[in-house]
XYZ file of C-alpha atoms in Angstrom:
333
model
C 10.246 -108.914 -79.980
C 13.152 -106.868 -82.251
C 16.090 -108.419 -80.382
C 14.981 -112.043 -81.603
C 14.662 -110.641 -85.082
C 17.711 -108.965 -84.676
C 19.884 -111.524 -83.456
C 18.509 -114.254 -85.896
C 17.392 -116.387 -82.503
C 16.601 -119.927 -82.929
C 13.395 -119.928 -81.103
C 12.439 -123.448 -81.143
C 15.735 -124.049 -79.053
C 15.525 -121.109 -77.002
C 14.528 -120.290 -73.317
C 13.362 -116.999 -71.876
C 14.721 -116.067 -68.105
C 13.179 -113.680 -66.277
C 14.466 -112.102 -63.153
C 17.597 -111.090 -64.500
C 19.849 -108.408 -62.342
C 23.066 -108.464 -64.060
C 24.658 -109.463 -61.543
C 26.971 -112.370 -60.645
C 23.956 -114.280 -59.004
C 22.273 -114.798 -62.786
C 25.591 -117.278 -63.424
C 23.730 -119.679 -61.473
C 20.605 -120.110 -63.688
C 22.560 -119.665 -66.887
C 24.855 -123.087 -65.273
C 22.104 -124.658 -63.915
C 20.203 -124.793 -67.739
C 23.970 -126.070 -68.689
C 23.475 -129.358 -67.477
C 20.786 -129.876 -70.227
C 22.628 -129.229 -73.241
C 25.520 -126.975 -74.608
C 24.195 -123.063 -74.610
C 25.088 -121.670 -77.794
C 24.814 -117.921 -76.553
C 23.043 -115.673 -73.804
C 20.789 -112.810 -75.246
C 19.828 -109.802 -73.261
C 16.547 -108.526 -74.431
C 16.017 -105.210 -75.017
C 12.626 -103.970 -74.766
C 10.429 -101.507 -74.004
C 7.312 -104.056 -73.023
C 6.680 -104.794 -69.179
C 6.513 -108.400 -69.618
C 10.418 -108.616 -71.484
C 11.908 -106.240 -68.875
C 15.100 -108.114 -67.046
C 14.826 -110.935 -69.043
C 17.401 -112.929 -71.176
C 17.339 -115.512 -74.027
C 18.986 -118.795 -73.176
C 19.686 -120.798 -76.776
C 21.178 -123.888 -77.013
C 22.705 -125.460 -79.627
C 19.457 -128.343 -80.261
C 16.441 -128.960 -79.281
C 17.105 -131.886 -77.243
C 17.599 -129.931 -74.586
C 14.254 -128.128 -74.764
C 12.608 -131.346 -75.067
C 13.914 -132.164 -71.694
C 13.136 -129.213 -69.822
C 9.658 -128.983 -71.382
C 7.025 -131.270 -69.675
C 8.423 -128.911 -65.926
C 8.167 -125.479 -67.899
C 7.525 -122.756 -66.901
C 9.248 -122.923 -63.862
C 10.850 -120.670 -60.951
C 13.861 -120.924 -59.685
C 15.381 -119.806 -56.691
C 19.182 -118.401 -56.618
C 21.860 -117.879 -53.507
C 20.115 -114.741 -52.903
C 17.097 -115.369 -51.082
C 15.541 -111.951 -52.641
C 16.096 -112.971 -56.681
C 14.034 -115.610 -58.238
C 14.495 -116.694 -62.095
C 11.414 -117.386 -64.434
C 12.112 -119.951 -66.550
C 9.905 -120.463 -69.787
C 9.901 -121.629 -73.386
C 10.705 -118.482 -75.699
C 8.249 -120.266 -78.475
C 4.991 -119.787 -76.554
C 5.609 -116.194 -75.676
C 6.988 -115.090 -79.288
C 4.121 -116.803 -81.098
C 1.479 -115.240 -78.893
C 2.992 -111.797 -78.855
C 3.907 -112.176 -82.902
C 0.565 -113.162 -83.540
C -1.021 -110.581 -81.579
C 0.899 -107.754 -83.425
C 0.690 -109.268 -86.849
C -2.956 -109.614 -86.339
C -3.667 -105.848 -85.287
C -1.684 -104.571 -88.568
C -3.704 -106.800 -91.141
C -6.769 -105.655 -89.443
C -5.265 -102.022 -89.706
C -4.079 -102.650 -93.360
C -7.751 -104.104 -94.050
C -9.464 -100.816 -92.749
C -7.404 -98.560 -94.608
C -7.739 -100.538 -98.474
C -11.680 -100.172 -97.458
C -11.323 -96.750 -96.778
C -9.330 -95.957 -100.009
C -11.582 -98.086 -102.394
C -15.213 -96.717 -100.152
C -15.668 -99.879 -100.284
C -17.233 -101.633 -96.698
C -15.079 -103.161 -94.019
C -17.326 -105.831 -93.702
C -17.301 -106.716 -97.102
C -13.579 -106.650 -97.658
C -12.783 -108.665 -94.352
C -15.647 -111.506 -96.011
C -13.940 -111.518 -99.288
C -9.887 -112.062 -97.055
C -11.758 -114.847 -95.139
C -12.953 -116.246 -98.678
C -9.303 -116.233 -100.173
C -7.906 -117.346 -96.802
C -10.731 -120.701 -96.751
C -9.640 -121.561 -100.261
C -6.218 -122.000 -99.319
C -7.086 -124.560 -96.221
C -9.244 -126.801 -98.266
C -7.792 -129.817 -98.646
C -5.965 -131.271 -102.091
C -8.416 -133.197 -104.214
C -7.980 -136.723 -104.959
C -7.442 -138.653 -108.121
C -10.798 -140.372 -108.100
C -9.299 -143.888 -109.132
C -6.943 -143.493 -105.721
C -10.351 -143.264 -103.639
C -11.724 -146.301 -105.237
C -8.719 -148.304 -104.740
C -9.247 -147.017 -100.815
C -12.334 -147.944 -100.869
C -11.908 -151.259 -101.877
C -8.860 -151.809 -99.367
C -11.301 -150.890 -96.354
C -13.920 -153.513 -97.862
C -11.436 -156.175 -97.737
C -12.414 -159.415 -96.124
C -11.860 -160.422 -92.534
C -9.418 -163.324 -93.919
C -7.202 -161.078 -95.694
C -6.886 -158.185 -93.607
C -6.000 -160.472 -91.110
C -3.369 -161.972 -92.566
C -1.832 -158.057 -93.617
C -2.265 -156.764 -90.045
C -2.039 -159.397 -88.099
C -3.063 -158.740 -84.426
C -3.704 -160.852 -81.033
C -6.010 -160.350 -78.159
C -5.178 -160.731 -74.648
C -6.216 -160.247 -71.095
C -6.045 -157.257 -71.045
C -7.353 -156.448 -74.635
C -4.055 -155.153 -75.593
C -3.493 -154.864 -79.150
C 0.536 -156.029 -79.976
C 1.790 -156.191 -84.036
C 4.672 -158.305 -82.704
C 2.732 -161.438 -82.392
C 2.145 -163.905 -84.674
C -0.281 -163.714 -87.305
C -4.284 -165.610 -86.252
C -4.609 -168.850 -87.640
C -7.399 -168.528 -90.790
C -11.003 -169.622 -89.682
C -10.404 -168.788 -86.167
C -13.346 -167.239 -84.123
C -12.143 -163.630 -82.678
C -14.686 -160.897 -82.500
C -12.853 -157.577 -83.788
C -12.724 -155.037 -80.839
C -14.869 -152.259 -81.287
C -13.440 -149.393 -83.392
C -13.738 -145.546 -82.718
C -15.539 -143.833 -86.029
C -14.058 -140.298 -86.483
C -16.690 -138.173 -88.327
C -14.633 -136.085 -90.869
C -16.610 -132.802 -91.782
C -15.063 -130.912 -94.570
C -13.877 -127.460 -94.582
C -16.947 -126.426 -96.408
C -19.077 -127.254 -93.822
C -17.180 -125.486 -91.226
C -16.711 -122.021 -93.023
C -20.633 -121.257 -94.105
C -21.866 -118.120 -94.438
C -23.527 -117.847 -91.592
C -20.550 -119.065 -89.747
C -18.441 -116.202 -91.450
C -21.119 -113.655 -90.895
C -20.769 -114.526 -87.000
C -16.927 -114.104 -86.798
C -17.215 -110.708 -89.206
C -19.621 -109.284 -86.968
C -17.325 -110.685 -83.793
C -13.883 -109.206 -85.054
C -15.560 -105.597 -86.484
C -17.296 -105.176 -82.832
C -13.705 -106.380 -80.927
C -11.659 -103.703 -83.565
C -13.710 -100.897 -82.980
C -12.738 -100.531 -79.109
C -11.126 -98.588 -78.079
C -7.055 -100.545 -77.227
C -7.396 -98.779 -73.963
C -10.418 -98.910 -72.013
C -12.312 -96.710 -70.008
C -11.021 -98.770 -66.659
C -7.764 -96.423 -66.068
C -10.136 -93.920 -66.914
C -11.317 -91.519 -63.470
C -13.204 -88.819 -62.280
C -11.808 -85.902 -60.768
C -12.733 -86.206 -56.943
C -15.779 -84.425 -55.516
C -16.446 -83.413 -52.045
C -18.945 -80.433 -52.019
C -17.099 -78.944 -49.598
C -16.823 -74.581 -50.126
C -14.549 -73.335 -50.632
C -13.827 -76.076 -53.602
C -10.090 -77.516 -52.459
C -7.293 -77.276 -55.604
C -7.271 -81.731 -55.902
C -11.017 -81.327 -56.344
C -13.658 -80.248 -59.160
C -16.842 -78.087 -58.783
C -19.940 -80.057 -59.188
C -20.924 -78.581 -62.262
C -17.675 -79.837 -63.829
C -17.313 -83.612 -62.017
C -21.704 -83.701 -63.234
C -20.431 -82.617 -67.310
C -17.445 -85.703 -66.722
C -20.177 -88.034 -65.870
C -22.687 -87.232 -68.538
C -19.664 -88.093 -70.800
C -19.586 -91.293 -69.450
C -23.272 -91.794 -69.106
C -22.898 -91.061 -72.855
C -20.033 -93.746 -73.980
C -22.151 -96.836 -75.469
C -18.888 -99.077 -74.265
C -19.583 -98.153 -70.708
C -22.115 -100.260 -69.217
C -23.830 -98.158 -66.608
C -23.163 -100.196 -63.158
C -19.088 -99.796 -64.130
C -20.338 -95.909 -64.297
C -21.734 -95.962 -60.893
C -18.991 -97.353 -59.991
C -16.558 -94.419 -60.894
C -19.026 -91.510 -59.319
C -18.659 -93.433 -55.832
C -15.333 -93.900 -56.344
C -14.691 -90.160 -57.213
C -17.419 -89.129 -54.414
C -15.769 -87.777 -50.772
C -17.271 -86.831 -47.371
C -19.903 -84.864 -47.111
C -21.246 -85.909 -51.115
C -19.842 -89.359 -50.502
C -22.305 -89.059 -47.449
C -25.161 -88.325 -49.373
C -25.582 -91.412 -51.362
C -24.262 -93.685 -49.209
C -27.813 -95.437 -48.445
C -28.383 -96.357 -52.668
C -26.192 -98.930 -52.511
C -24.702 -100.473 -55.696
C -27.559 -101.739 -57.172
C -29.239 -98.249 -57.696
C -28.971 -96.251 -61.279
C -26.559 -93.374 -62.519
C -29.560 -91.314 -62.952
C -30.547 -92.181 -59.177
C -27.292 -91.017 -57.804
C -27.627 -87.642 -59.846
C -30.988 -86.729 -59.002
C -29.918 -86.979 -55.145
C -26.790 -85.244 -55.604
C -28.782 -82.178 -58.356
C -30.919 -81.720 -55.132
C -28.341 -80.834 -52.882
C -25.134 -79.536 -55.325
C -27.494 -78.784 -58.220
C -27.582 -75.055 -59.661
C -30.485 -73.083 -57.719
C -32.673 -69.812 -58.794
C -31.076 -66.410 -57.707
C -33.006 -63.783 -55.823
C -34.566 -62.301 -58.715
C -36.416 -65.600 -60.076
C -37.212 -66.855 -56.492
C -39.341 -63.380 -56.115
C -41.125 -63.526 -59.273
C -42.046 -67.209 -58.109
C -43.162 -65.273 -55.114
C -45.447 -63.088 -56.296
C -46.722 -65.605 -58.787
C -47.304 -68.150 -56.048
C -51.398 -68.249 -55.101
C -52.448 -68.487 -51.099
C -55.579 -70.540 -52.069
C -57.291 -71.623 -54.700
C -59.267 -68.405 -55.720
C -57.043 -66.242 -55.089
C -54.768 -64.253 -57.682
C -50.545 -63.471 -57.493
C -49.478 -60.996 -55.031
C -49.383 -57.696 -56.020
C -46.063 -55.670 -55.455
């Protein structure tokens, strides 16, 4: 989003309002988040994306107020006009998701084209990023005398950590610091404790783990950002002559070999597009196959009836080359 760039927004404090008209009616919502905390200013966003159309930023002057309105976020709420509804959300979620989204696409892009420069291979430079960027999450190391000392804390005896944390069990196996310390020599079994199992970041980032998430992210990048689901066929009828909305079978059959072709394009969401693109009397046709049978089933049905035929000259010479029984030669002209 530019306009939070732009206008140095606060985001942790802000709100996003959706719904917006411009009208005297979006006073209401911009009072009602009022009573929450003092708004510092009222944004109008101005972008091109679908989802930040009609909306406005709403940032207060602290987070207290967000931390109020939280826990019932996102939320709608109605105005005096029973036809305009606000959206109310927290501005953090949605900037983070669409930041990261964007930011994500260009390193991927920048990525591609240093491996393309260099000829060196995608996969390789994306292994050596996720290298650099593992060495950077590992945790700091720790002077080795500090672990011993740790060590020797959490081997202390019953006697003495009891007298440093001192605890007391109730009816209800509550555990309170406020109460007095235990008496020494007194018989309490310790309440069971849950282990966490710490793995280190070593264990987590193998190479076979990395190899998995390589192959993952260079099979996700190469897709196509828009896929073949807007995509459509031209309509198809078989009706002569051809009408001007519609193709000629030899043109819609060439569209779905393209398709048939695309490796992203499994081949029941191909069927799907030929009956969708299929009209009265071709619709007709095919109507028995159902939507369990092949591409290739749908095409062979639809070569034998719209599918390019001899012309008079090569249906005589199969005529004269054609035998009456077994014995018996061509026909002679």
């Amino acid at each position: 989003m530019d306009t939070v760039t732009r206008e140095n927004v606060k985001v942790p404090n802000s709100l996003l309002v959706s719904g917006v008209t411009g009208c005297e009616v979006d006073n209401q919502v911009i009072e009602y988040l009022g009573q929450y905390g003092k708004v510092e200013r009222v944004i109008k966003v101005t972008s091109r994306e679908a989802k930040f159309q009609n909306t406005t930023i709403v940032e207060y002057s602290s987070g207290e107020a967000i931390e109020h309105l939280k826990d019932n976020l996102p939320v709608d709420r109605p105005s005096s006009s029973p036809d305009i509804v606000h959206h109310i959300e927290l501005l953090s979620e949605l900037y983070t998701a669409d930041r990261g989204s964007t930011l994500t696409q260009v390193y991927l892009s920048e990525l591609k084209g240093i491996a393309q420069l260099s000829g060196a291979d995608f996969e390789k430079v994306l292994l050596d990023e996720l290298a650099r960027i593992q060495e950077s999450t590992k945790p700091e190391t720790t002077d080795p005398e500090i672990s011993e000392i740790n060590q020797g804390t959490q081997h202390a005896s019953p006697i003495h950590t009891a007298a440093v944390n001192p605890i007391n069990i109730g009816d209800n196996h509550s555990t309170e610091r406020s109460t007095p310390p235990l008496e020494v020599g007194a018989s309490v079994s310790s309440p069971p404790r849950n282990l966490t199992q710490y793995l280190p970041s070593e264990h987590l980032s193998t190479p076979e783990i990395q190899k998995v998430v390589v192959e993952h992210v260079i099979k996700n990048s190469d897709l196509p950002l828009h896929y073949h689901g807007n995509a459509r066929l031209r309509p198809f009828s078989g009706r002569i002559p051809c009408p001007s909305a519609e193709s000629d079978y030899d043109t819609w059959r060439s569209n779905v070999e393209f398709f048939l072709a695309d490796p992203a394009m499994s081949a029941t969401h191909a069927t799907r597009k030929m009956v969708e693109s299929l009209f009265p009397p071709a619709a007709t046709i095919v109507k028995h196959l159902g939507p369990n049978a092949s591409p290739q089933e749908y095409l062979a049905l639809l070569d034998s009836a719209y599918g390019i035929i001899d012309d008079g000259d090569e249906l005589f010479a199969k005529f004269l080359n054609t035998n009456g029984y077994d014995k018996q030669t061509g026909c002679d002209e």
